[in-house]
XYZ file of C-alpha atoms in Angstrom:
787
model
C 105.004 93.453 88.956
C 104.618 96.589 87.044
C 102.217 98.398 89.312
C 103.273 101.839 88.016
C 102.381 101.172 84.363
C 99.297 98.647 84.898
C 97.364 101.766 86.303
C 97.239 102.750 82.750
C 96.709 99.374 81.395
C 93.581 100.193 79.044
C 96.121 102.624 77.501
C 97.123 102.320 74.207
C 100.519 103.923 72.900
C 99.426 105.553 69.244
C 101.202 103.187 67.745
C 99.125 100.508 68.070
C 96.340 102.325 65.954
C 97.695 101.385 62.454
C 98.792 98.176 61.027
C 102.227 97.586 61.211
C 103.547 96.669 57.651
C 106.785 95.165 58.066
C 108.028 91.503 59.582
C 107.422 90.995 63.241
C 110.335 90.612 65.390
C 110.524 88.433 68.396
C 110.910 91.639 70.202
C 114.625 91.337 71.396
C 117.880 91.828 70.445
C 121.292 90.541 71.235
C 123.949 93.222 71.702
C 125.735 92.445 68.453
C 122.667 92.491 66.740
C 121.524 95.822 68.036
C 124.709 97.559 67.624
C 124.256 96.353 63.573
C 120.740 98.043 63.732
C 121.980 101.406 65.053
C 125.067 101.510 62.347
C 123.653 100.263 58.883
C 119.840 101.059 59.011
C 118.316 104.360 57.994
C 116.701 106.726 59.610
C 113.030 105.107 58.158
C 114.373 101.772 59.216
C 115.726 102.890 62.489
C 112.177 104.563 63.364
C 110.006 101.100 62.199
C 112.301 99.302 64.339
C 111.488 101.919 66.920
C 107.785 101.249 66.412
C 108.123 97.401 66.808
C 110.087 97.943 69.957
C 107.172 99.948 71.568
C 104.771 97.540 70.350
C 105.914 94.669 71.973
C 107.165 97.202 75.431
C 110.746 96.685 74.865
C 111.418 100.240 76.024
C 115.277 99.710 77.035
C 115.974 99.056 73.296
C 113.853 101.173 71.660
C 115.516 103.751 73.908
C 118.991 102.983 72.255
C 117.326 102.735 68.730
C 115.540 106.383 69.325
C 118.480 107.814 70.734
C 120.522 107.136 67.418
C 117.348 109.288 65.591
C 117.716 111.745 68.085
C 121.411 112.185 67.226
C 120.335 113.149 63.630
C 117.757 115.517 64.435
C 117.707 116.392 68.178
C 114.833 118.917 67.784
C 112.135 116.165 66.063
C 109.189 116.132 68.073
C 108.345 113.065 67.043
C 111.655 111.570 68.316
C 111.517 113.208 71.302
C 107.873 112.306 72.333
C 109.044 108.467 71.817
C 112.252 109.221 74.001
C 109.854 110.814 76.662
C 107.210 107.818 76.308
C 109.804 105.015 76.679
C 111.267 106.318 79.520
C 107.976 107.271 81.335
C 106.445 103.705 80.638
C 110.263 101.960 81.350
C 111.236 102.965 84.667
C 108.344 105.591 85.263
C 111.408 107.651 84.538
C 109.195 111.274 84.871
C 112.153 113.575 85.745
C 114.018 112.211 82.549
C 110.935 112.216 80.679
C 110.280 115.540 81.105
C 112.778 117.602 78.968
C 111.782 115.283 75.967
C 107.991 115.720 76.470
C 108.859 119.468 76.691
C 110.571 119.476 73.717
C 107.950 117.411 71.807
C 104.974 119.687 72.733
C 106.557 122.592 70.766
C 104.923 120.700 67.636
C 102.010 118.930 68.099
C 99.780 117.217 65.490
C 96.277 115.988 65.600
C 96.623 114.052 62.385
C 99.960 112.716 63.769
C 100.955 109.728 61.441
C 103.132 107.527 63.386
C 103.883 104.697 60.603
C 105.476 107.921 58.377
C 109.249 108.381 58.478
C 108.682 111.956 57.468
C 106.485 112.951 60.467
C 108.356 115.223 62.648
C 105.423 116.226 65.075
C 104.210 114.759 68.329
C 100.543 113.505 68.768
C 97.782 115.530 71.244
C 98.890 112.398 73.733
C 102.079 114.581 74.526
C 100.330 116.795 76.112
C 98.535 114.008 78.512
C 102.119 112.553 79.208
C 103.518 115.938 79.887
C 100.661 116.376 82.559
C 101.413 113.069 84.281
C 105.430 114.270 84.270
C 104.693 117.759 86.062
C 101.440 116.024 88.136
C 104.782 113.233 89.577
C 106.843 116.368 89.946
C 104.248 118.044 91.952
C 104.297 121.020 89.714
C 100.505 120.664 89.492
C 99.334 124.088 88.089
C 101.397 123.110 84.787
C 99.911 119.192 85.006
C 96.376 120.729 85.101
C 97.582 122.994 82.362
C 98.399 119.824 79.564
C 96.019 117.895 81.327
C 93.396 120.345 79.829
C 95.510 121.111 76.788
C 94.794 117.200 76.030
C 91.429 117.118 77.094
C 90.715 120.309 74.470
C 92.754 118.241 72.015
C 91.047 115.166 72.188
C 87.809 113.290 72.343
C 86.167 111.125 74.976
C 86.131 108.328 72.396
C 90.151 108.297 73.403
C 91.881 105.789 75.629
C 93.710 108.488 77.638
C 90.490 111.390 77.871
C 89.258 109.848 80.969
C 92.609 109.232 82.548
C 93.318 113.026 82.004
C 90.409 113.934 83.761
C 91.035 111.679 86.685
C 94.592 113.586 86.537
C 92.876 116.948 86.879
C 91.300 115.645 89.929
C 93.670 113.933 91.508
C 95.945 117.481 91.119
C 93.275 119.084 92.988
C 93.031 116.688 95.839
C 96.827 116.891 95.965
C 96.690 120.673 96.375
C 94.414 120.347 99.251
C 96.005 117.595 100.599
C 99.586 119.001 100.693
C 98.285 122.643 102.249
C 97.227 119.971 105.533
C 99.602 117.144 106.151
C 98.986 114.294 108.962
C 101.026 113.499 111.563
C 103.245 110.792 110.210
C 107.000 110.245 110.384
C 108.284 109.075 106.718
C 111.769 107.704 106.705
C 113.604 106.309 103.876
C 115.325 103.115 105.017
C 118.437 103.635 103.659
C 121.127 101.945 101.528
C 121.022 98.555 103.581
C 117.314 97.823 101.770
C 117.260 100.606 99.161
C 119.186 100.646 96.024
C 119.233 102.506 92.324
C 117.089 99.481 91.266
C 113.857 99.034 92.473
C 112.611 97.832 95.870
C 108.884 97.313 96.372
C 106.303 95.432 98.442
C 107.279 95.168 101.947
C 105.419 92.954 104.263
C 106.884 93.600 107.735
C 106.884 90.730 110.747
C 103.763 91.809 113.544
C 106.697 92.509 115.562
C 108.734 94.404 113.533
C 111.799 92.098 113.606
C 111.655 90.849 110.133
C 111.173 92.925 106.425
C 110.358 90.417 103.140
C 110.654 92.754 100.215
C 110.734 92.679 96.511
C 113.976 93.688 94.425
C 115.271 94.347 90.900
C 119.122 93.594 91.739
C 121.994 91.658 90.848
C 122.447 88.259 92.881
C 125.815 88.286 95.190
C 127.170 85.254 93.397
C 126.290 87.170 90.026
C 124.181 83.997 88.381
C 121.253 86.505 87.262
C 123.989 89.086 85.194
C 122.694 88.179 82.061
C 118.845 87.867 83.267
C 117.260 91.511 82.289
C 113.786 92.511 81.592
C 114.232 94.581 78.336
C 110.865 96.279 78.810
C 113.026 98.143 81.743
C 116.792 97.062 81.614
C 116.223 95.716 85.285
C 116.899 92.425 86.725
C 113.941 90.309 86.798
C 111.943 90.564 90.491
C 113.147 88.656 93.460
C 112.106 88.128 97.010
C 114.496 89.167 99.976
C 114.179 89.075 103.603
C 116.164 91.242 105.832
C 116.156 91.277 109.925
C 116.471 94.037 112.386
C 119.347 94.097 114.644
C 120.085 94.699 118.013
C 120.927 97.887 117.484
C 117.948 98.472 115.541
C 119.475 98.459 112.224
C 118.529 96.310 109.282
C 120.913 93.188 108.160
C 121.985 92.806 104.786
C 118.974 91.100 102.860
C 119.241 87.580 101.925
C 117.588 86.192 98.885
C 115.335 83.410 99.524
C 115.863 79.954 98.182
C 113.093 79.564 95.436
C 114.076 82.751 93.355
C 114.789 81.932 89.705
C 116.802 84.092 87.694
C 114.919 84.172 84.806
C 111.381 85.100 86.000
C 109.367 87.180 88.179
C 108.877 86.375 92.117
C 107.287 88.996 94.189
C 106.520 89.301 97.606
C 102.190 89.155 98.506
C 102.060 88.276 102.024
C 103.622 86.148 104.771
C 102.171 84.132 107.455
C 102.324 85.371 110.922
C 104.457 81.856 112.093
C 106.525 82.895 108.460
C 106.322 79.195 107.651
C 104.414 80.150 104.431
C 105.152 83.019 102.144
C 102.538 84.020 99.386
C 104.330 84.961 95.752
C 102.999 86.364 92.658
C 104.193 84.775 89.638
C 103.146 85.560 86.037
C 104.497 82.249 84.296
C 101.444 81.449 83.440
C 98.127 83.244 82.258
C 98.192 87.363 83.371
C 100.145 86.302 86.876
C 98.618 84.650 89.648
C 99.295 83.668 93.266
C 101.622 81.004 94.372
C 102.998 80.021 97.632
C 106.160 78.348 99.244
C 106.081 76.487 102.373
C 108.897 76.615 104.998
C 110.256 73.291 105.599
C 113.957 71.288 106.707
C 115.092 75.408 106.996
C 114.440 76.874 104.158
C 111.799 77.751 102.062
C 110.477 75.094 99.186
C 110.153 76.082 95.454
C 106.810 77.877 94.741
C 103.695 76.426 93.650
C 100.298 77.707 92.438
C 98.000 78.213 95.275
C 95.148 75.651 95.080
C 92.240 77.753 96.314
C 89.206 77.316 94.543
C 88.138 80.697 92.549
C 91.154 82.388 93.437
C 93.441 81.909 90.530
C 91.511 82.688 87.203
C 92.167 83.470 83.538
C 92.559 87.452 84.864
C 94.840 89.137 86.822
C 95.431 88.328 90.319
C 98.762 90.441 91.635
C 97.967 90.218 95.683
C 96.391 88.491 98.329
C 96.762 88.913 102.131
C 95.536 86.567 104.777
C 94.806 87.438 108.080
C 96.658 86.568 111.275
C 93.946 84.349 112.220
C 94.106 82.512 108.960
C 90.061 82.899 108.689
C 89.634 85.925 106.217
C 91.437 86.039 102.540
C 91.414 89.044 100.962
C 92.962 89.187 97.161
C 92.951 91.060 94.078
C 91.825 90.691 90.599
C 90.481 92.337 87.506
C 87.846 89.757 86.755
C 84.707 90.128 85.365
C 81.938 91.625 87.176
C 84.171 94.228 89.413
C 83.465 97.836 89.638
C 86.117 98.652 86.996
C 90.191 98.069 86.864
C 91.223 95.602 89.474
C 89.083 94.979 92.573
C 89.145 93.914 96.028
C 87.842 90.639 96.880
C 87.014 88.728 100.273
C 86.990 84.890 100.801
C 86.712 83.710 104.626
C 87.540 79.883 105.518
C 84.518 77.560 106.335
C 83.718 75.138 109.062
C 85.207 72.515 106.605
C 88.536 74.261 105.911
C 87.591 75.565 102.473
C 87.036 78.981 101.619
C 83.858 80.665 100.505
C 82.978 82.101 97.481
C 84.690 85.727 96.702
C 82.745 88.547 97.285
C 83.664 91.988 96.122
C 84.102 94.621 98.827
C 81.793 96.675 97.339
C 81.881 100.156 96.335
C 83.075 102.055 99.599
C 86.277 100.436 98.539
C 86.813 99.431 95.195
C 86.093 102.148 92.341
C 85.907 102.250 88.411
C 89.962 102.641 88.449
C 92.357 100.404 90.126
C 92.667 98.818 93.651
C 95.633 96.992 94.895
C 97.683 95.428 97.901
C 95.179 95.257 100.427
C 96.212 94.627 104.235
C 94.091 93.934 107.391
C 95.361 95.091 110.475
C 95.701 92.900 113.656
C 91.984 94.200 114.931
C 90.540 92.213 111.733
C 88.600 95.172 110.791
C 91.112 98.082 109.712
C 91.962 97.926 106.009
C 94.865 99.421 104.703
C 94.909 99.579 100.499
C 96.007 101.647 97.689
C 93.731 102.975 94.958
C 94.479 105.141 92.045
C 90.940 106.783 91.802
C 88.964 109.715 92.232
C 90.285 110.399 96.120
C 93.891 109.653 95.065
C 96.216 112.628 95.010
C 98.265 111.195 92.044
C 99.213 107.709 91.058
C 98.197 105.023 93.797
C 98.019 106.610 97.692
C 97.128 104.640 100.552
C 93.595 104.458 102.015
C 92.020 103.317 105.073
C 88.373 101.708 105.398
C 86.929 100.147 108.760
C 84.555 97.380 108.769
C 82.033 97.552 111.461
C 79.992 94.821 113.645
C 77.758 93.770 110.539
C 80.311 93.439 108.192
C 80.192 96.718 106.470
C 82.984 98.831 105.233
C 83.148 102.521 106.126
C 83.556 105.502 103.150
C 87.776 105.088 102.223
C 89.743 107.352 103.559
C 92.561 109.016 101.870
C 95.903 108.967 104.484
C 97.061 112.006 103.309
C 100.494 113.861 103.090
C 103.235 113.179 103.819
C 102.479 109.082 103.770
C 101.250 110.034 100.218
C 102.771 111.924 97.704
C 101.857 112.453 94.094
C 103.645 109.304 92.851
C 102.756 105.925 93.455
C 102.311 104.983 96.772
C 101.370 101.392 97.866
C 101.725 98.269 99.815
C 101.233 99.431 102.862
C 101.661 96.635 106.038
C 101.979 98.052 109.538
C 103.443 95.850 112.956
C 100.502 94.335 115.410
C 99.986 98.079 117.507
C 99.807 99.624 114.062
C 102.332 102.346 114.904
C 104.780 101.615 112.390
C 104.178 100.815 108.883
C 106.138 100.019 105.796
C 105.053 100.964 101.919
C 106.551 101.198 98.568
C 106.629 104.868 97.144
C 108.060 106.851 94.189
C 109.026 110.456 94.985
C 111.617 112.699 95.296
C 114.840 111.981 96.803
C 115.053 108.286 96.869
C 117.328 105.717 96.032
C 115.790 104.583 92.676
C 112.922 103.962 90.751
C 110.879 102.826 93.999
C 111.974 102.605 97.454
C 110.701 101.273 100.617
C 109.972 103.638 103.598
C 109.037 103.580 107.017
C 106.321 105.123 108.239
C 105.481 105.906 112.392
C 101.750 107.039 112.394
C 101.210 109.147 115.057
C 97.773 110.108 112.932
C 95.372 107.452 113.847
C 97.214 105.920 117.465
C 97.435 102.547 118.505
C 94.745 99.936 118.005
C 92.478 99.421 121.098
C 93.020 95.255 120.852
C 94.986 92.846 123.025
C 97.318 90.837 121.722
C 99.426 87.887 122.767
C 103.247 87.931 122.105
C 104.666 84.629 123.147
C 108.517 83.027 123.127
C 109.737 79.740 123.332
C 113.532 79.371 124.206
C 115.409 76.156 124.027
C 117.666 75.954 126.665
C 121.410 75.333 125.282
C 120.514 77.091 122.098
C 119.104 74.061 120.179
C 116.884 74.226 117.197
C 113.134 74.814 117.350
C 111.118 71.554 117.127
C 109.231 72.755 114.128
C 106.465 70.314 114.979
C 106.284 72.728 118.254
C 102.694 74.073 118.467
C 100.469 76.538 121.408
C 96.920 76.210 121.229
C 95.431 79.409 122.606
C 92.034 78.856 124.012
C 89.453 81.431 125.282
C 87.560 80.020 128.594
C 84.936 82.577 129.078
C 84.148 83.472 125.706
C 80.302 82.779 124.288
C 81.971 80.470 121.543
C 84.790 79.114 123.356
C 87.161 79.748 120.490
C 90.433 78.166 119.865
C 93.767 78.764 117.475
C 96.610 76.395 117.187
C 99.825 78.492 116.141
C 103.441 77.328 115.682
C 105.761 79.613 116.692
C 108.803 81.485 114.278
C 111.203 78.985 113.552
C 114.097 81.103 113.627
C 113.019 82.910 117.250
C 110.659 80.628 118.533
C 107.591 83.641 118.846
C 104.281 83.621 118.001
C 101.366 85.815 118.125
C 97.606 86.067 118.662
C 94.861 88.095 119.081
C 92.926 88.372 121.818
C 89.203 89.899 123.018
C 89.443 92.196 126.060
C 88.259 91.295 129.363
C 88.616 87.466 128.668
C 90.731 84.661 129.850
C 92.790 82.276 128.102
C 94.251 79.035 128.554
C 97.930 77.933 126.153
C 98.470 74.601 126.270
C 101.943 73.500 124.769
C 102.320 70.326 122.247
C 104.373 68.557 120.480
C 104.782 65.487 117.608
C 102.444 63.937 115.290
C 99.958 63.033 118.233
C 100.461 66.572 119.514
C 100.832 65.133 122.838
C 100.734 68.333 125.638
C 103.093 68.990 127.728
C 102.465 72.386 129.500
C 99.939 74.545 130.173
C 99.615 78.339 131.171
C 96.633 80.832 131.642
C 96.612 84.775 131.059
C 93.900 87.225 131.477
C 93.333 90.340 129.107
C 92.605 93.905 130.685
C 89.111 95.229 130.249
C 90.329 98.614 129.404
C 90.548 100.324 125.288
C 93.816 100.731 125.105
C 96.301 98.579 123.035
C 97.506 95.795 125.364
C 100.483 93.255 124.751
C 101.104 90.629 126.806
C 104.034 88.466 127.065
C 104.700 84.528 127.650
C 108.249 83.452 127.536
C 108.760 79.783 128.518
C 112.103 77.817 128.514
C 112.110 74.667 126.756
C 114.205 72.042 127.965
C 114.506 69.354 124.921
C 115.835 66.220 126.649
C 112.403 65.478 128.649
C 110.174 68.320 126.867
C 109.141 70.312 130.402
C 109.162 73.873 130.753
C 111.421 75.304 133.369
C 110.810 78.810 135.297
C 112.788 81.838 133.403
C 115.489 82.651 136.317
C 116.027 86.095 137.251
C 119.546 87.470 136.447
C 121.506 89.320 139.198
C 124.814 91.273 138.231
C 127.517 91.651 141.258
C 130.766 92.272 141.030
C 134.446 92.843 143.164
C 137.125 95.534 142.503
C 140.832 93.940 143.951
C 144.045 95.358 143.662
C 146.185 93.967 140.920
C 149.432 93.690 143.279
C 148.210 91.994 146.251
C 144.637 91.076 145.455
C 143.067 93.098 148.332
C 140.073 94.505 147.889
C 139.143 98.527 146.929
C 136.742 100.173 148.579
C 135.182 103.566 147.749
C 136.055 102.780 143.813
C 133.527 104.063 141.280
C 131.850 102.067 138.885
C 130.351 103.004 135.583
C 128.608 100.753 133.353
C 128.651 102.521 129.710
C 127.093 101.390 126.512
C 129.262 100.171 123.908
C 128.660 103.620 122.557
C 129.907 105.673 125.916
C 126.828 106.444 127.297
C 126.522 106.272 130.846
C 123.831 103.334 131.624
C 124.484 102.846 136.031
C 127.079 104.130 138.313
C 128.103 102.746 141.502
C 130.757 102.759 144.418
C 132.479 99.641 145.978
C 131.922 98.721 149.877
C 134.810 98.612 151.810
C 135.158 94.954 150.899
C 135.361 96.240 147.260
C 132.232 95.242 146.550
C 128.975 96.229 144.455
C 125.274 95.472 142.775
C 123.554 96.184 139.823
C 120.371 96.274 138.411
C 121.402 96.633 134.794
C 120.067 92.621 134.027
C 116.752 93.065 136.105
C 114.798 92.984 132.770
C 116.706 90.384 131.153
C 115.661 87.184 129.969
C 117.420 84.019 128.900
C 119.335 83.908 125.669
C 119.421 87.782 125.690
C 122.592 89.178 124.360
C 124.441 91.412 126.909
C 126.921 93.830 125.839
C 128.296 96.573 127.808
C 131.425 98.447 128.935
C 132.535 98.682 133.118
C 134.435 101.428 133.529
C 136.536 101.351 136.752
C 138.306 104.477 138.756
C 139.600 105.666 142.353
C 142.093 108.173 142.874
C 145.670 106.505 143.289
C 144.795 103.826 140.582
C 144.708 103.520 136.737
C 141.330 104.059 135.359
C 140.556 100.996 133.773
C 137.600 99.573 131.150
C 136.656 96.018 131.004
C 134.259 94.680 128.438
C 131.007 92.129 129.127
C 129.934 90.360 125.940
C 127.641 87.048 126.595
C 124.637 85.798 125.966
C 122.285 85.100 129.123
C 122.015 81.496 129.947
C 121.507 79.004 132.975
C 123.604 80.967 135.285
C 121.404 83.067 137.198
C 124.544 85.136 138.522
C 126.365 87.379 136.524
C 129.769 87.504 138.872
C 132.206 90.411 137.624
C 135.969 90.550 139.188
C 138.294 93.294 138.158
C 141.826 94.154 139.142
C 142.925 97.736 139.023
C 146.667 98.766 139.227
C 148.381 101.900 140.535
C 150.122 104.020 137.668
C 153.675 103.625 139.416
C 156.898 104.763 137.486
C 158.169 102.020 135.707
C 154.834 99.532 135.568
C 154.488 97.629 132.595
C 150.727 97.708 131.386
C 150.699 94.492 129.268
C 150.238 92.233 131.801
C 147.883 94.672 133.624
C 145.873 95.073 130.445
C 146.078 91.641 129.197
C 147.407 92.419 126.145
C 148.337 90.035 123.445
C 151.613 89.934 121.724
C 151.727 92.675 118.986
C 152.612 90.932 115.348
C 154.193 92.377 112.913
C 154.405 90.637 109.199
C 158.213 89.759 108.351
C 160.889 92.484 107.658
C 157.611 94.822 108.322
C 156.479 97.859 110.146
C 153.081 98.367 109.136
C 150.300 98.223 112.013
C 148.480 94.918 111.257
C 144.534 94.599 111.952
C 145.325 92.316 114.757
C 148.005 94.477 116.168
C 145.369 97.933 116.592
C 143.126 95.893 118.782
C 145.502 95.882 121.192
C 146.743 99.353 120.674
C 143.508 100.591 121.252
C 143.493 99.555 124.606
C 146.557 101.636 125.235
C 144.476 104.351 123.898
C 141.860 103.753 125.992
C 143.649 103.781 129.351
C 145.933 107.007 127.877
C 142.543 108.979 127.754
C 140.901 107.660 130.900
C 144.420 108.767 132.593
C 145.174 111.827 131.013
C 148.428 112.574 133.293
C 150.046 109.609 132.385
C 152.863 109.173 129.925
C 153.817 105.926 128.427
C 156.641 104.678 126.438
C 156.292 102.166 124.312
C 159.755 99.641 123.737
C 159.871 97.115 121.003
C 162.221 94.338 121.092
C 163.347 91.534 118.924
C 164.852 88.235 118.907
C 168.637 87.679 118.583
C 168.415 86.621 115.279
C 169.903 88.903 112.799
C 172.194 91.428 112.943
C 172.615 93.633 116.015
C 172.252 96.661 114.008
C 169.507 95.340 111.729
C 167.379 94.597 114.760
C 167.926 97.871 116.516
C 166.436 99.513 113.306
C 163.922 97.288 112.715
C 162.892 97.452 116.362
C 162.553 101.365 116.263
C 160.718 101.294 113.016
C 158.227 99.412 114.945
C 158.243 101.496 117.933
C 157.640 104.748 116.027
C 155.057 103.167 113.935
C 153.316 101.718 117.109
C 153.880 105.176 118.798
C 152.356 107.191 115.730
C 149.125 105.075 116.030
C 148.512 105.836 119.363
C 149.392 109.579 119.010
C 146.488 110.186 116.662
C 143.803 108.784 118.978
C 144.801 110.684 122.004
C 144.648 114.486 122.943
C 148.263 115.007 123.733
C 150.581 113.212 121.311
C 153.284 113.981 123.382
C 152.349 111.475 126.239
C 153.638 108.575 124.225
C 157.079 107.527 122.920
C 158.144 104.922 120.950
C 162.146 103.456 121.388
C 163.786 100.509 119.691
C 165.887 98.036 121.942
C 166.186 95.629 119.341
C 168.501 92.272 120.784
C 169.880 93.993 123.888
C 167.183 93.552 126.502
C 166.307 89.367 126.155
C 164.033 88.074 128.523
C 165.409 84.745 128.408
C 168.940 82.928 128.041
C 168.546 83.051 123.956
C 171.460 84.761 122.700
C 172.517 83.922 119.075
C 175.593 86.833 117.912
C 178.475 86.038 116.084
C 179.137 82.046 116.408
C 176.449 81.432 119.204
C 174.190 79.012 117.943
C 170.702 79.157 119.816
C 168.951 76.291 120.827
C 165.733 77.888 121.849
C 162.589 76.806 120.447
C 160.004 79.232 118.771
C 157.967 79.814 121.594
C 161.097 81.301 123.369
C 162.285 83.384 120.663
C 158.642 84.959 120.518
C 158.767 85.473 124.215
C 161.727 88.021 123.024
C 159.845 89.301 120.324
C 157.774 91.854 122.722
C 156.239 95.520 122.688
C 155.908 96.770 126.137
C 154.020 99.976 127.649
C 155.984 101.245 130.327
C 155.041 104.390 132.717
C 157.569 106.438 132.472
C 155.288 109.408 134.602
């Protein structure tokens, strides 16, 4: 979307001020053509090529050309200026541009001749661009110094003059804001989401479970490897989605189906039900709003939004629709605004059409650029980005609140650390307003633009009521896409109602509710919207944030809602040898990370109960460990990993054994056979899983000593089999030794074929008639307690 350089869309590189006297090229070269130009062109020809490439915004190849000239004259201020300029405009690489511009300002000339190959000075514009680099690097005194130098060396007629004045104002804002940081917690989303390439324009789902965003990266299948934007040498913009895992981390992002390798598609906004995604696309005009609908379990090809007065011959880079679908905010640089890009509003009319666009006015829009509006769940708190006189530098996130008369409050800069002296834009939040996501280009990131998470402790939770409904289909069957829920207010003056469609991926839906009101939820399906279930809910009359949960379990066979069951967890502990109950055993419930969740003691009948599942629901995954210990018994751990279904009682039954000398643990621990590759003693991945069970029991029972015995079948010579089994026993024991505190507690011994468990001899001339399964029984690993 190019928002970083678009903030200076009216700026013109000084090269545009003269008429190019040589043939116009198409603006890009193949790699072979570029190598020929670099190797065979004279300095004058290279300079003309650089000028032409800059004119068509081919910054990447212009840098290749200027690098060749810098090899010849590294101190040439003209060349250094051009390199710094291209770096700044190609990828906003202010840190890389800085040393070149610092060298260029050592030789500045007002009557700079961009067309002359003899020109060795830099134009006065270099003062502005150097100030911009210092500004973004938070070297604020130097930023002011060079902004001022530009103003002193230039006139108000120059295109950069108002931007230099703005820069000085923004530096003053930054100095004030940096001294008074706000109560935000800012976190880079890390390497799963962010890369060295740009990631931007995040749109978070209302419950924070999904993140849609734009990235310029190589596809996993590599099909876009030859498709790059020569302006930046980045891949074209594509849209990805990542979902939050159970451990609160983001999943590997998935590319959306409609993305094409040779054009820009950027996230703009996503409908509340995630069935429509609005996309910025620049295949026509200056760039317009498109959309894609989710049908047949995938997003369809994008098409231009058919909303009257939305797209125009001007630039429309952004749009957002409120969760209730009744208000649309969009951005345009069309004529009649306050200057640059402005934010406009349209509302849904009774006939289903959209109203005429209305500019949000001077409290929001300025003579500079505003972009990326997002209206919070309360339908009155507006977050947007502005690069105006209240910003700290580039775009900052601002907030304005609409009153009951439709007027917007003066926009407030949301401050540090949410904002920085670089571009901060595309802020969206979850439904309670406390968690937001934004794009920022600041020090310490992974690449040019990164996505950050913001914990907003400054403004607090919004004082609204929100319904979060969920429809779970019994048997984990897919949710019907034609199922709807109509939410109607029963005691509101205008009897409002809204029809919602659950998210296909998880059956979740949302609705903003009025305080102190009663609502009816009506479930329906099919083209005729056949009603099959109703439910009533009531909101509180306070001013606090309220989240109402409604969960419905749907049985598809007869389209009926069945009650959610209450889950109970109980169990019993018995002796492994004689199955008798084990009383007064300690039962500990642990997370998979080892955190203690609950602790119980069994009754004299070996029974225990737990409240661990009291707040769990149908379809919830449960994953924890059960640790059982008692004097005179081996302490053992058992894994519980399943998804809650139609069985209300989860009954755990465990057998624990005594640590008698000579006890063979493979059966006690239900170990799978430990396999080795032919004639190998290297521990395989499947064997590690079984050996880790021995590690666990040795760590839980620090006084137990174990002998690991490795056996072979009869095939092969006795000496060979003995040597092979000894190597395997040693490798297995060594694996365990590395994971226990006292390595001497485990020993390994190879027995070869000396202890067959069945009558399968094949020594000398004896030919065994045993099956492969019988031979496998002899190729075993045993773990015997020796102390």
